[in-house]
Amino acid sequence: VMLLGASLVAVELSIIWNFIWNEVWTFRDRGEDGIRAFFKRMGQFNLVSLVGLGLNVSILLLLHHLFGVYPLTANIVGIAVAFTWNFAANNLWTWFR
């Protein structure tokens, strides 16, 4: 199995898993009913998550390579920023009331 392909599949499966849990737990009282609305939210969630992934990786690389921040610390900062982005964007866009 190619490393990049396996990684991309793992990321997408993680995004789908997180979407399902947000749909049935975190934001269960929001969103329109119906299959079309469900897949629209899934697409929005996917887009938000991919932007979050880009933020995480960009911050990690920027902090580590440009500022010499220890990789674990840089990754924790990237994760915190991506987490904040993901929750805010999904709260305001994907599951907007």
CSV table of N, CA and C in Angstrom, one decimal:
chain,number,residue,atom,x,y,z
A,1,VAL,N,0.9,-1.2,0.0
A,1,VAL,CA,0.0,0.0,0.0
A,1,VAL,C,0.9,1.2,0.0
A,2,MET,N,0.6,2.2,-0.9
A,2,MET,CA,1.3,3.4,-0.9
A,2,MET,C,1.0,4.2,0.3
A,3,LEU,N,2.1,4.8,0.8
A,3,LEU,CA,2.0,5.6,2.1
A,3,LEU,C,1.0,6.8,1.9
A,4,LEU,N,1.2,7.6,0.9
A,4,LEU,CA,0.3,8.7,0.7
A,4,LEU,C,-1.1,8.3,0.5
A,5,GLY,N,-1.4,7.3,-0.3
A,5,GLY,CA,-2.8,6.9,-0.5
A,5,GLY,C,-3.4,6.4,0.8
A,6,ALA,N,-2.6,5.6,1.6
A,6,ALA,CA,-3.1,5.1,2.8
A,6,ALA,C,-3.4,6.3,3.8
A,7,SER,N,-2.5,7.2,3.8
A,7,SER,CA,-2.7,8.4,4.7
A,7,SER,C,-4.0,9.2,4.3
A,8,LEU,N,-4.2,9.4,3.0
A,8,LEU,CA,-5.4,10.1,2.5
A,8,LEU,C,-6.7,9.4,2.8
A,9,VAL,N,-6.7,8.1,2.7
A,9,VAL,CA,-7.8,7.3,3.0
A,9,VAL,C,-8.1,7.4,4.6
A,10,ALA,N,-7.0,7.3,5.4
A,10,ALA,CA,-7.2,7.4,6.8
A,10,ALA,C,-7.7,8.8,7.2
A,11,VAL,N,-7.3,9.8,6.6
A,11,VAL,CA,-7.8,11.2,6.9
A,11,VAL,C,-9.3,11.3,6.5
A,12,GLU,N,-9.6,10.8,5.4
A,12,GLU,CA,-11.0,10.9,4.9
A,12,GLU,C,-11.9,10.1,5.8
A,13,LEU,N,-11.5,8.9,6.2
A,13,LEU,CA,-12.3,8.0,7.1
A,13,LEU,C,-12.5,8.7,8.5
A,14,SER,N,-11.4,9.4,8.9
A,14,SER,CA,-11.5,10.1,10.2
A,14,SER,C,-12.5,11.3,10.1
A,15,ILE,N,-12.5,12.0,9.0
A,15,ILE,CA,-13.4,13.1,8.8
A,15,ILE,C,-14.8,12.6,8.8
A,16,ILE,N,-15.1,11.5,8.1
A,16,ILE,CA,-16.4,10.9,8.0
A,16,ILE,C,-16.9,10.5,9.4
A,17,TRP,N,-16.0,9.8,10.1
A,17,TRP,CA,-16.3,9.3,11.5
A,17,TRP,C,-16.6,10.5,12.4
A,18,ASN,N,-15.8,11.6,12.3
A,18,ASN,CA,-16.1,12.8,13.1
A,18,ASN,C,-17.4,13.5,12.7
A,19,PHE,N,-17.7,13.5,11.4
A,19,PHE,CA,-18.9,14.1,11.0
A,19,PHE,C,-20.1,13.3,11.6
A,20,ILE,N,-20.1,12.0,11.5
A,20,ILE,CA,-21.2,11.2,12.0
A,20,ILE,C,-21.4,11.5,13.5
A,21,TRP,N,-20.3,11.5,14.3
A,21,TRP,CA,-20.5,11.8,15.7
A,21,TRP,C,-21.0,13.2,16.0
A,22,ASN,N,-20.5,14.2,15.2
A,22,ASN,CA,-21.0,15.5,15.4
A,22,ASN,C,-22.5,15.6,15.0
A,23,GLU,N,-22.9,14.9,14.0
A,23,GLU,CA,-24.3,14.8,13.5
A,23,GLU,C,-25.2,14.2,14.5
A,24,VAL,N,-24.8,13.1,15.2
A,24,VAL,CA,-25.7,12.4,16.1
A,24,VAL,C,-25.5,12.9,17.6
A,25,TRP,N,-24.4,13.6,17.9
A,25,TRP,CA,-24.1,14.0,19.3
A,25,TRP,C,-24.0,15.5,19.5
A,26,THR,N,-23.0,16.1,19.0
A,26,THR,CA,-22.7,17.5,19.2
A,26,THR,C,-23.8,18.4,18.7
A,27,PHE,N,-24.2,18.2,17.5
A,27,PHE,CA,-25.2,19.1,16.8
A,27,PHE,C,-26.5,18.4,16.5
A,28,ARG,N,-26.9,17.4,17.3
A,28,ARG,CA,-28.1,16.6,16.9
A,28,ARG,C,-29.3,17.4,16.9
A,29,ASP,N,-29.4,18.6,17.5
A,29,ASP,CA,-30.6,19.4,17.6
A,29,ASP,C,-30.6,20.4,16.4
A,30,ARG,N,-29.6,20.4,15.5
A,30,ARG,CA,-29.5,21.4,14.5
A,30,ARG,C,-29.6,20.7,13.1
A,31,GLY,N,-29.8,21.5,12.1
A,31,GLY,CA,-29.8,21.0,10.7
A,31,GLY,C,-31.1,20.5,10.2
A,32,GLU,N,-31.2,20.6,8.9
A,32,GLU,CA,-32.5,20.2,8.3
A,32,GLU,C,-32.5,18.7,8.2
A,33,ASP,N,-33.7,18.2,8.0
A,33,ASP,CA,-33.9,16.7,7.8
A,33,ASP,C,-33.8,16.4,6.3
A,34,GLY,N,-33.5,15.2,6.1
A,34,GLY,CA,-33.5,14.7,4.7
A,34,GLY,C,-32.1,14.3,4.2
A,35,ILE,N,-32.0,13.5,3.3
A,35,ILE,CA,-30.8,12.9,2.8
A,35,ILE,C,-29.9,14.0,2.1
A,36,ARG,N,-30.6,14.9,1.3
A,36,ARG,CA,-29.9,16.0,0.6
A,36,ARG,C,-29.2,16.9,1.6
A,37,ALA,N,-29.9,17.3,2.7
A,37,ALA,CA,-29.4,18.2,3.7
A,37,ALA,C,-28.2,17.5,4.4
A,38,PHE,N,-28.4,16.2,4.7
A,38,PHE,CA,-27.3,15.4,5.3
A,38,PHE,C,-26.0,15.4,4.5
A,39,PHE,N,-26.1,15.2,3.2
A,39,PHE,CA,-24.9,15.2,2.4
A,39,PHE,C,-24.4,16.6,2.1
A,40,LYS,N,-25.2,17.6,2.2
A,40,LYS,CA,-24.7,19.0,2.1
A,40,LYS,C,-23.9,19.3,3.3
A,41,ARG,N,-24.4,18.9,4.5
A,41,ARG,CA,-23.6,19.1,5.8
A,41,ARG,C,-22.3,18.3,5.7
A,42,MET,N,-22.4,17.1,5.2
A,42,MET,CA,-21.2,16.2,5.1
A,42,MET,C,-20.1,16.9,4.2
A,43,GLY,N,-20.5,17.5,3.1
A,43,GLY,CA,-19.6,18.2,2.2
A,43,GLY,C,-19.0,19.4,2.9
A,44,GLN,N,-19.9,20.2,3.6
A,44,GLN,CA,-19.4,21.3,4.3
A,44,GLN,C,-18.4,20.9,5.4
A,45,PHE,N,-18.7,19.9,6.1
A,45,PHE,CA,-17.8,19.4,7.2
A,45,PHE,C,-16.5,19.0,6.6
A,46,ASN,N,-16.6,18.3,5.5
A,46,ASN,CA,-15.3,17.8,4.8
A,46,ASN,C,-14.5,19.0,4.4
A,47,LEU,N,-15.1,20.0,3.8
A,47,LEU,CA,-14.3,21.2,3.4
A,47,LEU,C,-13.7,21.9,4.7
A,48,VAL,N,-14.5,22.1,5.7
A,48,VAL,CA,-14.0,22.7,6.9
A,48,VAL,C,-12.8,21.9,7.5
A,49,SER,N,-13.0,20.6,7.5
A,49,SER,CA,-11.9,19.7,8.1
A,49,SER,C,-10.6,19.8,7.3
A,50,LEU,N,-10.8,19.9,5.9
A,50,LEU,CA,-9.6,19.9,5.1
A,50,LEU,C,-8.8,21.2,5.3
A,51,VAL,N,-9.6,22.3,5.4
A,51,VAL,CA,-9.0,23.6,5.8
A,51,VAL,C,-8.3,23.5,7.1
A,52,GLY,N,-8.9,22.9,8.1
A,52,GLY,CA,-8.3,22.7,9.4
A,52,GLY,C,-7.0,21.9,9.3
A,53,LEU,N,-7.0,20.8,8.5
A,53,LEU,CA,-5.8,20.1,8.2
A,53,LEU,C,-4.7,20.9,7.7
A,54,GLY,N,-5.0,21.7,6.7
A,54,GLY,CA,-4.1,22.7,6.1
A,54,GLY,C,-3.5,23.6,7.1
A,55,LEU,N,-4.4,24.2,8.0
A,55,LEU,CA,-3.9,25.1,9.0
A,55,LEU,C,-2.9,24.4,10.0
A,56,ASN,N,-3.3,23.2,10.4
A,56,ASN,CA,-2.5,22.4,11.3
A,56,ASN,C,-1.1,22.2,10.7
A,57,VAL,N,-1.0,21.6,9.5
A,57,VAL,CA,0.2,21.3,8.9
A,57,VAL,C,1.1,22.6,8.6
A,58,SER,N,0.4,23.6,8.1
A,58,SER,CA,1.1,24.9,7.8
A,58,SER,C,1.7,25.5,9.1
A,59,ILE,N,1.0,25.5,10.2
A,59,ILE,CA,1.5,26.1,11.4
A,59,ILE,C,2.6,25.2,11.9
A,60,LEU,N,2.5,23.9,11.9
A,60,LEU,CA,3.6,23.0,12.3
A,60,LEU,C,4.8,23.3,11.5
A,61,LEU,N,4.7,23.4,10.2
A,61,LEU,CA,5.9,23.6,9.4
A,61,LEU,C,6.5,25.0,9.6
A,62,LEU,N,5.6,26.0,9.7
A,62,LEU,CA,6.1,27.4,9.9
A,62,LEU,C,6.8,27.5,11.2
A,63,LEU,N,6.2,27.1,12.3
A,63,LEU,CA,6.8,27.2,13.6
A,63,LEU,C,8.1,26.4,13.7
A,64,HIS,N,8.1,25.2,13.2
A,64,HIS,CA,9.3,24.4,13.3
A,64,HIS,C,10.4,24.9,12.4
A,65,HIS,N,10.2,25.1,11.1
A,65,HIS,CA,11.2,25.4,10.2
A,65,HIS,C,11.7,26.8,10.2
A,66,LEU,N,10.7,27.7,10.4
A,66,LEU,CA,11.1,29.2,10.4
A,66,LEU,C,11.5,29.7,11.8
A,67,PHE,N,10.9,29.2,12.8
A,67,PHE,CA,11.2,29.7,14.1
A,67,PHE,C,11.9,28.7,15.1
A,68,GLY,N,12.1,27.5,14.6
A,68,GLY,CA,12.9,26.5,15.4
A,68,GLY,C,12.1,26.0,16.6
A,69,VAL,N,10.8,26.0,16.6
A,69,VAL,CA,10.0,25.5,17.7
A,69,VAL,C,10.1,24.0,17.6
A,70,TYR,N,10.2,23.4,18.8
A,70,TYR,CA,10.3,21.9,18.9
A,70,TYR,C,9.0,21.3,18.2
A,71,PRO,N,9.2,20.3,17.4
A,71,PRO,CA,8.1,19.7,16.6
A,71,PRO,C,6.8,19.4,17.3
A,72,LEU,N,7.0,18.8,18.5
A,72,LEU,CA,5.8,18.4,19.3
A,72,LEU,C,5.0,19.7,19.7
A,73,THR,N,5.7,20.7,20.2
A,73,THR,CA,5.1,21.9,20.6
A,73,THR,C,4.5,22.6,19.4
A,74,ALA,N,5.1,22.7,18.3
A,74,ALA,CA,4.6,23.3,17.1
A,74,ALA,C,3.3,22.5,16.6
A,75,ASN,N,3.3,21.2,16.7
A,75,ASN,CA,2.1,20.5,16.4
A,75,ASN,C,1.0,20.7,17.3
A,76,ILE,N,1.3,20.8,18.6
A,76,ILE,CA,0.2,21.1,19.6
A,76,ILE,C,-0.4,22.5,19.3
A,77,VAL,N,0.4,23.5,18.9
A,77,VAL,CA,-0.2,24.8,18.5
A,77,VAL,C,-1.0,24.7,17.3
A,78,GLY,N,-0.5,23.9,16.3
A,78,GLY,CA,-1.3,23.7,15.1
A,78,GLY,C,-2.6,23.0,15.3
A,79,ILE,N,-2.6,22.0,16.2
A,79,ILE,CA,-3.8,21.3,16.5
A,79,ILE,C,-4.8,22.2,17.2
A,80,ALA,N,-4.3,23.0,18.2
A,80,ALA,CA,-5.2,24.0,18.9
A,80,ALA,C,-5.9,25.0,17.9
A,81,VAL,N,-5.1,25.5,17.0
A,81,VAL,CA,-5.7,26.4,16.0
A,81,VAL,C,-6.7,25.7,15.1
A,82,ALA,N,-6.3,24.5,14.6
A,82,ALA,CA,-7.2,23.8,13.7
A,82,ALA,C,-8.5,23.4,14.5
A,83,PHE,N,-8.4,23.0,15.7
A,83,PHE,CA,-9.6,22.6,16.5
A,83,PHE,C,-10.5,23.8,16.7
A,84,THR,N,-9.9,25.0,17.0
A,84,THR,CA,-10.7,26.2,17.1
A,84,THR,C,-11.4,26.5,15.8
A,85,TRP,N,-10.7,26.5,14.7
A,85,TRP,CA,-11.2,26.7,13.4
A,85,TRP,C,-12.4,25.7,13.1
A,86,ASN,N,-12.1,24.5,13.3
A,86,ASN,CA,-13.1,23.4,12.9
A,86,ASN,C,-14.4,23.6,13.7
A,87,PHE,N,-14.3,23.8,15.0
A,87,PHE,CA,-15.5,24.0,15.8
A,87,PHE,C,-16.3,25.3,15.4
A,88,ALA,N,-15.5,26.4,15.3
A,88,ALA,CA,-16.2,27.7,15.0
A,88,ALA,C,-16.8,27.6,13.6
A,89,ALA,N,-16.1,27.1,12.6
A,89,ALA,CA,-16.6,27.1,11.2
A,89,ALA,C,-17.8,26.1,11.1
A,90,ASN,N,-17.8,25.0,11.8
A,90,ASN,CA,-18.9,24.1,11.7
A,90,ASN,C,-20.1,24.6,12.5
A,91,ASN,N,-19.8,25.2,13.6
A,91,ASN,CA,-20.9,25.8,14.4
A,91,ASN,C,-21.6,26.9,13.6
A,92,LEU,N,-20.8,27.7,12.9
A,92,LEU,CA,-21.4,28.9,12.2
A,92,LEU,C,-21.9,28.6,10.8
A,93,TRP,N,-21.4,27.5,10.2
A,93,TRP,CA,-21.7,27.3,8.8
A,93,TRP,C,-22.4,25.9,8.6
A,94,THR,N,-21.7,24.8,9.0
A,94,THR,CA,-22.3,23.5,8.7
A,94,THR,C,-23.6,23.3,9.4
A,95,TRP,N,-23.6,23.6,10.7
A,95,TRP,CA,-24.8,23.4,11.5
A,95,TRP,C,-25.4,24.7,12.0
A,96,PHE,N,-25.4,25.7,11.1
A,96,PHE,CA,-25.9,27.0,11.5
A,96,PHE,C,-27.4,26.9,11.7
A,97,ARG,N,-27.9,27.6,12.8
A,97,ARG,CA,-29.3,27.6,13.1
A,97,ARG,C,-30.1,28.6,12.2
